[in-house]
PDB file of C-alpha atoms in Angstrom:
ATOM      1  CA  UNK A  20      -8.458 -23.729   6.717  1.00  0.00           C
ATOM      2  CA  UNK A  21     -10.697 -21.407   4.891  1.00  0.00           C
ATOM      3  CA  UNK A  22      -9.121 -19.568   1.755  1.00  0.00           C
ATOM      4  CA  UNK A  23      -8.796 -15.533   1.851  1.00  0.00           C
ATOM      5  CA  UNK A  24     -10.946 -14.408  -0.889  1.00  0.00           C
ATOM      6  CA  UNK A  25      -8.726 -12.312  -3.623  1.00  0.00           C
ATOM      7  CA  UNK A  26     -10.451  -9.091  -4.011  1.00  0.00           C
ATOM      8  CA  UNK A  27      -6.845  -6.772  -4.640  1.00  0.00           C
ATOM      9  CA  UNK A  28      -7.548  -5.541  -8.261  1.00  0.00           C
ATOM     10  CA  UNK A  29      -5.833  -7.493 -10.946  1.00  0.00           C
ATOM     11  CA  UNK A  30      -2.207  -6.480 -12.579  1.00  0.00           C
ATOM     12  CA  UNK A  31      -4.375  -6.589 -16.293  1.00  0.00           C
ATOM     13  CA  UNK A  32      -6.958  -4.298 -14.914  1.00  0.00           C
ATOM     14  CA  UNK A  33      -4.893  -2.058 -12.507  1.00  0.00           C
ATOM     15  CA  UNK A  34      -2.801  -1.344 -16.143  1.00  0.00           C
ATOM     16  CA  UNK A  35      -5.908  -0.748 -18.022  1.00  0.00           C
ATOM     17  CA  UNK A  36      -7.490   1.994 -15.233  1.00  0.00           C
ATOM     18  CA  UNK A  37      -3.716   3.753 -15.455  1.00  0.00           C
ATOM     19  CA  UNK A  38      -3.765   3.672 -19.422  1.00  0.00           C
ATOM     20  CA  UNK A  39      -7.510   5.590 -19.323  1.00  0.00           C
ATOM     21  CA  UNK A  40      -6.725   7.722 -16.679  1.00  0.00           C
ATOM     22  CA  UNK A  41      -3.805   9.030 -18.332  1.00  0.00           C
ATOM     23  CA  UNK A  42      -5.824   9.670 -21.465  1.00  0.00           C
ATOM     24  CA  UNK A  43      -8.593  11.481 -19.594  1.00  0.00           C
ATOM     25  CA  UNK A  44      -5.496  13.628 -18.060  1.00  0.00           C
ATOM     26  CA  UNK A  45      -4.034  14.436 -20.866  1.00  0.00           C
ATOM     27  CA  UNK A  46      -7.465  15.390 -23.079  1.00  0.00           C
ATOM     28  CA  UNK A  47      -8.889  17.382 -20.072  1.00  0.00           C
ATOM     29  CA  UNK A  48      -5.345  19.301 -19.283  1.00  0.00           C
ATOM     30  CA  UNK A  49      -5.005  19.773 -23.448  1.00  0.00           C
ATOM     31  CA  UNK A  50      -8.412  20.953 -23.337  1.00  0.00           C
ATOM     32  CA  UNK A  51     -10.314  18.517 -25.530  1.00  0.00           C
ATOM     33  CA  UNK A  52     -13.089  18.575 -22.928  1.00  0.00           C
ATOM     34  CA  UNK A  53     -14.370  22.064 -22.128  1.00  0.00           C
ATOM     35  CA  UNK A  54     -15.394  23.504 -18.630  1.00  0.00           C
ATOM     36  CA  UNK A  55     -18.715  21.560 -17.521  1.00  0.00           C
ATOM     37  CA  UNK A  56     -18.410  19.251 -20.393  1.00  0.00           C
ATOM     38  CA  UNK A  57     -20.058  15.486 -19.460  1.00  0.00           C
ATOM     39  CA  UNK A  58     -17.519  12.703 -18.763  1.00  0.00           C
ATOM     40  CA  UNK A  59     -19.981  10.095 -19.788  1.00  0.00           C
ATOM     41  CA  UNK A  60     -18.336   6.348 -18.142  1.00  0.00           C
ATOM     42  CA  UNK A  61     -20.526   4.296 -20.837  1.00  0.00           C
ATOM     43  CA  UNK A  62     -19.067   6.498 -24.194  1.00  0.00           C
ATOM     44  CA  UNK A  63     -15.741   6.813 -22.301  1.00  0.00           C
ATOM     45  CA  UNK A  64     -15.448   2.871 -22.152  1.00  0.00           C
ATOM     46  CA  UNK A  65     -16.996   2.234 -25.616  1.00  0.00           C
ATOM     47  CA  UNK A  66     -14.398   4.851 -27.031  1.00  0.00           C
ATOM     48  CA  UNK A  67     -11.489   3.225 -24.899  1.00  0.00           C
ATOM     49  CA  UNK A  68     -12.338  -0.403 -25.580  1.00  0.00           C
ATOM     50  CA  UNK A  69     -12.592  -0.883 -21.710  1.00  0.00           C
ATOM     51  CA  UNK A  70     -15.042  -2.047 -19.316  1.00  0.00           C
ATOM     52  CA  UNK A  71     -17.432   0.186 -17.182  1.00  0.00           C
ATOM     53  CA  UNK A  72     -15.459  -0.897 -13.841  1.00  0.00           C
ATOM     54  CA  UNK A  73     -11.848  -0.115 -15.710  1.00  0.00           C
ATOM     55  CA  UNK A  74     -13.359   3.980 -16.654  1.00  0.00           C
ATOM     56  CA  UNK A  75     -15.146   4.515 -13.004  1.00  0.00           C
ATOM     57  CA  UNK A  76     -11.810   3.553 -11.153  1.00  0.00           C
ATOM     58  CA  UNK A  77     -10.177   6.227 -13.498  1.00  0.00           C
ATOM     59  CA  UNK A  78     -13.194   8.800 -12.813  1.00  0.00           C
ATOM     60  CA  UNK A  79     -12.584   8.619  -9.397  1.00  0.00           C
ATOM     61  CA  UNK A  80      -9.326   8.945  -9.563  1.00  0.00           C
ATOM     62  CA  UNK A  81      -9.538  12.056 -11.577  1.00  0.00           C
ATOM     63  CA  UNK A  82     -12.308  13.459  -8.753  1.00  0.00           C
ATOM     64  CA  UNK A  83      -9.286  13.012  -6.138  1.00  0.00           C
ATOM     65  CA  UNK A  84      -7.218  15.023  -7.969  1.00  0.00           C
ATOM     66  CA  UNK A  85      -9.704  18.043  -8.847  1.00  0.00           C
ATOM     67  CA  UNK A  86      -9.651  17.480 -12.475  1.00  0.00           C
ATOM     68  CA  UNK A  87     -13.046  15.842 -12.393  1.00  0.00           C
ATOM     69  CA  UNK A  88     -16.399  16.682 -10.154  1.00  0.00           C
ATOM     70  CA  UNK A  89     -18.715  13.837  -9.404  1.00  0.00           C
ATOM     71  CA  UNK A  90     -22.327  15.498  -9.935  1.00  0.00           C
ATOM     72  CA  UNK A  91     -25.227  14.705  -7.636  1.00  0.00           C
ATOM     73  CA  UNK A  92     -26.741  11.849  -9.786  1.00  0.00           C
ATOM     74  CA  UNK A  93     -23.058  10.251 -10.053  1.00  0.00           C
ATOM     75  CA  UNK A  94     -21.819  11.701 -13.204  1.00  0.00           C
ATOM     76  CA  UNK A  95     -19.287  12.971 -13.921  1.00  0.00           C
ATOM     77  CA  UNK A  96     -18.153  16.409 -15.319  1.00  0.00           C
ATOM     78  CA  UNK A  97     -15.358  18.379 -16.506  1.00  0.00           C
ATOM     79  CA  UNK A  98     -14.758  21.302 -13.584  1.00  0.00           C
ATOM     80  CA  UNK A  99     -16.725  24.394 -14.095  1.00  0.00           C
ATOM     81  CA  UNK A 100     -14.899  27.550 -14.609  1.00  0.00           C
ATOM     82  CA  UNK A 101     -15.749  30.008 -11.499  1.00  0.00           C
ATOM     83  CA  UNK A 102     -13.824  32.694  -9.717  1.00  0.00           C
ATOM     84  CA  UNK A 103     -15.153  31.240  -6.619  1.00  0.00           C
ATOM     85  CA  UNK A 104     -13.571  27.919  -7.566  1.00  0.00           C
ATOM     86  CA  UNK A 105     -10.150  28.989  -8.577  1.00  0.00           C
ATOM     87  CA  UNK A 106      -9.666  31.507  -5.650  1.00  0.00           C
ATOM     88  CA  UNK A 107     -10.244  28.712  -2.979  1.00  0.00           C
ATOM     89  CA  UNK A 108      -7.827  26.865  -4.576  1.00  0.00           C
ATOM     90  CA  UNK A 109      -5.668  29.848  -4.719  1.00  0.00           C
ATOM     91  CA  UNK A 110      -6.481  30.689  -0.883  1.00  0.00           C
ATOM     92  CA  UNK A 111      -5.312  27.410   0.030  1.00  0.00           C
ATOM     93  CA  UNK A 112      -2.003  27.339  -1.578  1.00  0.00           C
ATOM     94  CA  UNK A 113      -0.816  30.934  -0.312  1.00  0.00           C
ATOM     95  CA  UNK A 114      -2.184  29.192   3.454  1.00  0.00           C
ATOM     96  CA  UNK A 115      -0.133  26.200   2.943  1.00  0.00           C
ATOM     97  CA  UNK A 116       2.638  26.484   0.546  1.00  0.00           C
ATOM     98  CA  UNK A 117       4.741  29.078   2.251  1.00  0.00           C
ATOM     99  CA  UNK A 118       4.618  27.604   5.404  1.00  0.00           C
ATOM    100  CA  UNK A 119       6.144  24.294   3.949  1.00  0.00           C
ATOM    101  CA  UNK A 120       8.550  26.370   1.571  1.00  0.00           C
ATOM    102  CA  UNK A 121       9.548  27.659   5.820  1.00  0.00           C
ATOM    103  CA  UNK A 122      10.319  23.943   6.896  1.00  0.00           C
ATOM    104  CA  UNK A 123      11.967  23.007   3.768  1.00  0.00           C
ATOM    105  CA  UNK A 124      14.367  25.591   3.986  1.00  0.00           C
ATOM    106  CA  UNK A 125      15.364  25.269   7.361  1.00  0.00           C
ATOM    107  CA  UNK A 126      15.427  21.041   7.189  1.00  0.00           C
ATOM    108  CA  UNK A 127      17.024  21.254   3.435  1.00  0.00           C
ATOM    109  CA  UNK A 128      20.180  19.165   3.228  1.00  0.00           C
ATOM    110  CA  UNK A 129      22.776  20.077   0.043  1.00  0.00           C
ATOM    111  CA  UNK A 130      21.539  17.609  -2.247  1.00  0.00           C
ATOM    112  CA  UNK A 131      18.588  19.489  -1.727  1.00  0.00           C
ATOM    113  CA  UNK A 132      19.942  22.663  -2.711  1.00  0.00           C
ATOM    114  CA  UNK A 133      21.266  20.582  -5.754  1.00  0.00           C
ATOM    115  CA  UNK A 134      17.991  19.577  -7.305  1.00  0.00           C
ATOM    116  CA  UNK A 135      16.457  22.887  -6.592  1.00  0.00           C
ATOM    117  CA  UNK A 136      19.508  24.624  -8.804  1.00  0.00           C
ATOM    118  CA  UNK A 137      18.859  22.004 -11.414  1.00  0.00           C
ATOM    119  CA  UNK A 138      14.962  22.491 -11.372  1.00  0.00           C
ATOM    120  CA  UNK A 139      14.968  26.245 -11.498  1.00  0.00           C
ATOM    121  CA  UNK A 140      17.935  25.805 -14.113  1.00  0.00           C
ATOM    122  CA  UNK A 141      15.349  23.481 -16.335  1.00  0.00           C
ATOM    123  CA  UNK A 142      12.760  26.082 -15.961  1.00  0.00           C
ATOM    124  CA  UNK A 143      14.126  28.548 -16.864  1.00  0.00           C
ATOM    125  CA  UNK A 144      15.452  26.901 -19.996  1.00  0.00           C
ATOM    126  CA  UNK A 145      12.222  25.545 -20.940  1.00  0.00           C
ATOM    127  CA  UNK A 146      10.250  27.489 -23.606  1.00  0.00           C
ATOM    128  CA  UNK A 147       6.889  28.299 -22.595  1.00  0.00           C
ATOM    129  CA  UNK A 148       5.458  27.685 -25.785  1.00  0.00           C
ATOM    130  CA  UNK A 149       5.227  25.276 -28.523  1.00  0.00           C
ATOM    131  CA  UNK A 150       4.112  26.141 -31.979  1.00  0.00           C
ATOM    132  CA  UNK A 151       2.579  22.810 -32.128  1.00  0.00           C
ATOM    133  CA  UNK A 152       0.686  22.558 -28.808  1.00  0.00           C
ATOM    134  CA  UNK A 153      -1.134  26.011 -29.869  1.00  0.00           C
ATOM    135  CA  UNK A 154      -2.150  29.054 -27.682  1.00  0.00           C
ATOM    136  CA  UNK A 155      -1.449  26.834 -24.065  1.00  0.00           C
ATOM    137  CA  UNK A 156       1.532  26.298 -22.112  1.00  0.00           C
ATOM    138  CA  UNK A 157       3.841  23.715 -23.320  1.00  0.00           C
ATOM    139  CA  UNK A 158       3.599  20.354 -21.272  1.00  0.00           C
ATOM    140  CA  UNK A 159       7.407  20.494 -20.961  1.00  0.00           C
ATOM    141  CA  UNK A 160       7.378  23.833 -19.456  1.00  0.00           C
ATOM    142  CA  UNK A 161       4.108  22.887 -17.867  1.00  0.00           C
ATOM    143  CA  UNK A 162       6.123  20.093 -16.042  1.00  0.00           C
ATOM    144  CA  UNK A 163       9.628  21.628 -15.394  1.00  0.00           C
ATOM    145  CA  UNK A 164       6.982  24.741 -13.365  1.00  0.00           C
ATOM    146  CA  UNK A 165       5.782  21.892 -11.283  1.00  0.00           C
ATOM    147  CA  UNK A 166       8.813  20.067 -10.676  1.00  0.00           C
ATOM    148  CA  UNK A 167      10.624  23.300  -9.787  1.00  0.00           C
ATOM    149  CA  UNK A 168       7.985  24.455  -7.247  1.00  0.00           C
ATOM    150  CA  UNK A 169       7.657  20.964  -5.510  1.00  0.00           C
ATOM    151  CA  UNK A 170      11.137  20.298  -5.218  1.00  0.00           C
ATOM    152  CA  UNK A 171      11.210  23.851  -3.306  1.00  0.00           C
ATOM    153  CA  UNK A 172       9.100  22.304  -0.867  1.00  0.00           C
ATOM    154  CA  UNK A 173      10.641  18.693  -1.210  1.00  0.00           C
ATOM    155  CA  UNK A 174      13.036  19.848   1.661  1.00  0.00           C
ATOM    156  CA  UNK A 175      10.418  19.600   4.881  1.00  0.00           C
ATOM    157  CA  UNK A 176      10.748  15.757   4.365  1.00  0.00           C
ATOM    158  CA  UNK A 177       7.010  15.281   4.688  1.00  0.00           C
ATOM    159  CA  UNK A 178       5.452  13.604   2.534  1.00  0.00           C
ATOM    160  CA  UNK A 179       1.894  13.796   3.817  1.00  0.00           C
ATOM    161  CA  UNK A 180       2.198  17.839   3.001  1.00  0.00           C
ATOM    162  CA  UNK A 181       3.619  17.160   0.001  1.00  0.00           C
ATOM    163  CA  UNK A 182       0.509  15.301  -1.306  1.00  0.00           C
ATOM    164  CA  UNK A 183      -1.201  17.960  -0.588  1.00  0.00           C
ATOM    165  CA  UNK A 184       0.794  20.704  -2.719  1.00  0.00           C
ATOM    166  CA  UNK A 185       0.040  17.350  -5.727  1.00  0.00           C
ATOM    167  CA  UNK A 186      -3.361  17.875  -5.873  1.00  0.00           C
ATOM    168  CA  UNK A 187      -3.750  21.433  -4.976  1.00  0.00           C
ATOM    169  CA  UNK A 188      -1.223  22.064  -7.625  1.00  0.00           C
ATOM    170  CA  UNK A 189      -2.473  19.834 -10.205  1.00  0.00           C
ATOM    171  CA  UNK A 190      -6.374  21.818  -9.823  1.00  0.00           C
ATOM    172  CA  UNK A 191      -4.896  25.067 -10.140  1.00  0.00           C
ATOM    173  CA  UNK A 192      -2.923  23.772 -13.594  1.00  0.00           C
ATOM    174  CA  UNK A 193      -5.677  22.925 -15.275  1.00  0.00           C
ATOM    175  CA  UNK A 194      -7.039  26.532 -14.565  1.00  0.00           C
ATOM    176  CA  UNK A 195      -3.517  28.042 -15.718  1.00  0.00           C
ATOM    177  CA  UNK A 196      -4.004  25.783 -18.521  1.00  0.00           C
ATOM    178  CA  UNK A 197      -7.000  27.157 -19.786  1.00  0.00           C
ATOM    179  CA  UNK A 198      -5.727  30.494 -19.503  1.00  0.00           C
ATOM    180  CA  UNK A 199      -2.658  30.927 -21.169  1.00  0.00           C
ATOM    181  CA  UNK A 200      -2.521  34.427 -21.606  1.00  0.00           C
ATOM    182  CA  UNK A 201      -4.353  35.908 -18.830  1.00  0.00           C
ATOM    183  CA  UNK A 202      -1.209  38.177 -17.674  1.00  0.00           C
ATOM    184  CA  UNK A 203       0.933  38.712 -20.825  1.00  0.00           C
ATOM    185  CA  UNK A 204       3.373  41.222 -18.965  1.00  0.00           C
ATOM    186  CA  UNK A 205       3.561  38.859 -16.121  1.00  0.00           C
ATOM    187  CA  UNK A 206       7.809  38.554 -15.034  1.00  0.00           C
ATOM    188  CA  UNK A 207       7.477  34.923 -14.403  1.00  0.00           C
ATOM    189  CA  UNK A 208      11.107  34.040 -15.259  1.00  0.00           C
ATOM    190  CA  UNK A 209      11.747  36.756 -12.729  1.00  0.00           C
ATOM    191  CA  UNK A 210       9.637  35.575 -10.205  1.00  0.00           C
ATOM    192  CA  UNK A 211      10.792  31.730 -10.059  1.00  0.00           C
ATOM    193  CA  UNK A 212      14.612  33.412 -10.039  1.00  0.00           C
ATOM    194  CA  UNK A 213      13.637  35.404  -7.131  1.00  0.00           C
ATOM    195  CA  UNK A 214      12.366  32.470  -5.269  1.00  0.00           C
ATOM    196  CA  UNK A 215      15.411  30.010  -6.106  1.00  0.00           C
ATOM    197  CA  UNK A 216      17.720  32.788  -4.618  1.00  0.00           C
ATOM    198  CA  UNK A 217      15.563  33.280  -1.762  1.00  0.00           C
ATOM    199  CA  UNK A 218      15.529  29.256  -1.019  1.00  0.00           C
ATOM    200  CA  UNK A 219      19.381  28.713  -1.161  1.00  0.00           C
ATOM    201  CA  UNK A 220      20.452  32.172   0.828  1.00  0.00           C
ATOM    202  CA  UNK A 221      18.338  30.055   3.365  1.00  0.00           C
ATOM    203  CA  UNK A 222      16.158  33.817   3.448  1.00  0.00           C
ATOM    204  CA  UNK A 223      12.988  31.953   4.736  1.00  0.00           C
ATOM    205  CA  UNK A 224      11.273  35.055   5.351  1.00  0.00           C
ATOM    206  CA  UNK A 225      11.833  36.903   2.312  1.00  0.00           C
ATOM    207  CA  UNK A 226      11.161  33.209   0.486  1.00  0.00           C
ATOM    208  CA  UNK A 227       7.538  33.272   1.509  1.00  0.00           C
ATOM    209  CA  UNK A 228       7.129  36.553   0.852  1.00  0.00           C
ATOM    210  CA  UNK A 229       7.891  35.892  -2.707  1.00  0.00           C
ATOM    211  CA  UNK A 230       6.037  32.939  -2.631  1.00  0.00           C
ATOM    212  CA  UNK A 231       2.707  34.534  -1.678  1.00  0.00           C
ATOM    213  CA  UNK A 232       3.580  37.543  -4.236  1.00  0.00           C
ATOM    214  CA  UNK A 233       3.737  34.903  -6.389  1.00  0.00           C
ATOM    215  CA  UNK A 234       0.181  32.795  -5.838  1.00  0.00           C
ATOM    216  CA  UNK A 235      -1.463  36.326  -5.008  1.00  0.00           C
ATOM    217  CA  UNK A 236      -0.616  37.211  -9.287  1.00  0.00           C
ATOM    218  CA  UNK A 237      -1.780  33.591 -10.271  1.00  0.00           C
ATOM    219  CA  UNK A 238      -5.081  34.264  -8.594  1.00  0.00           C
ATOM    220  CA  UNK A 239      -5.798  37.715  -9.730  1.00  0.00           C
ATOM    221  CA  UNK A 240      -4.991  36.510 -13.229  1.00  0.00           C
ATOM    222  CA  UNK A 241      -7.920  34.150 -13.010  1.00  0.00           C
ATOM    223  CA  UNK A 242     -10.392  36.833 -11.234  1.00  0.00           C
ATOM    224  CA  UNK A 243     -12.848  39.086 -12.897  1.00  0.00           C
ATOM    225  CA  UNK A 244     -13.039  37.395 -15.536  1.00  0.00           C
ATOM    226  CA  UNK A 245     -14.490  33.953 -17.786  1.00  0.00           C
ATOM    227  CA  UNK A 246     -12.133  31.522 -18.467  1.00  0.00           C
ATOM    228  CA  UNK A 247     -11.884  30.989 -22.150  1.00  0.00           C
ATOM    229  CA  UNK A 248     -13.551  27.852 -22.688  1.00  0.00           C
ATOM    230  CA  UNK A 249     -10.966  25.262 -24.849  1.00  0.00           C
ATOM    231  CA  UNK A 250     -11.516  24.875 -28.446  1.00  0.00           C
ATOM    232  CA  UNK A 251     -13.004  21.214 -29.350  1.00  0.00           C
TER     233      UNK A 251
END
């Protein structure tokens, strides 16, 4: 009998490509790599201590979830900043999100009304800012705001659509990200209450209708306007 060739990625370099993608998350999210800035694989691996193979399977990874573009001569690069850019984004969440927000309220169990109580609850203790993380959102109130809006739409039970609020959501964070302060007056801690009493009254119209309210804002904070690029 002829042995199967092992060609599944080993458990040493499958931990590696998670370690460096979590670093190039993290730096590019933080902003230590500005809009358009190179994401060079050989000074990427040099810097890491990894091989070529580990930082490419960590690029790509990155492309996948719109926090990295793969150029033409198969670079890589940090996302340019464009109105164009952020309003597709923008265009497809108000298309998709509201209609899943629909299905999760009508398929919602009580445990699901449970964790969205306890996500909006987290939120909306969470302070936005943290003296020591500077001028951007805090990564614990960056992460309670995406917990609470995915477990909103955690109750349509499909997972498929829920992937694709992860990476939709995850592009249009780094873009909040690098704009902390577009809308200063903005009632956000208004809006996510609006939309957790919406959910649980089981009001699926007037739910969406926040929703979009809600992505419409986002987007119009981002239009018109550069980006500020992030300090180095």
């Amino acid at each position: 009998m002829t042995q199967t060739a092992h060609t599944s990625t080993s458990p040493g370099k499958q931990m590696l490509s998670e370690q460096v993608y979590a670093h190039l998350r993290d730096a590019i999210m933080s902003g230590n790599h500005a809009p358009r800035d190179a994401l060079k694989p050989q000074d990427l691996a040099k810097e890491q201590g990894v091989s070529l193979a580990v930082v490419r399977e960590a690029l790509v990874r990155l492309v996948g979830e719109g926090l990295a573009d793969r150029l033409p001569n198969r670079g890589f690069a940090v996302p340019a900043c464009s109105d164009r850019r952020w309003q597709e984004i923008a265009e497809a969440r108000r298309t998709i999100e509201p209609v899943v927000l629909r299905m999760s309220i009508e398929r919602g169990d009580v445990d699901w009304e449970s964790r969205v109580r306890a996500a909006h609850h987290r939120l909306a203790r969470t302070p936005a800012y943290a003296p020591e993380e500077g001028e951007y959102y805090s990564g614990a109130w960056s992460e309670a705001h995406r917990v609470f809006h995915r477990t909103l739409l955690e109750g349509c039970g499909n997972p498929v659509l829920l992937e694709t609020f992860d990476r939709t959501w995850t592009a249009s964070e780094l873009a909040r990200r690098w704009s902390a302060h577009r809308v200063p007056g903005r009632d956000h801690v208004g809006e996510h209450r609006q939309l957790e009493e919406a959910a649980l009254a089981r009001d699926a119209d007037t739910a969406a209708e926040v929703l979009i309210q809600h992505l419409t804002q986002t987007a119009a904070g981002l239009t018109g306007c550069t980006l500020r690029e992030p300090a180095k």
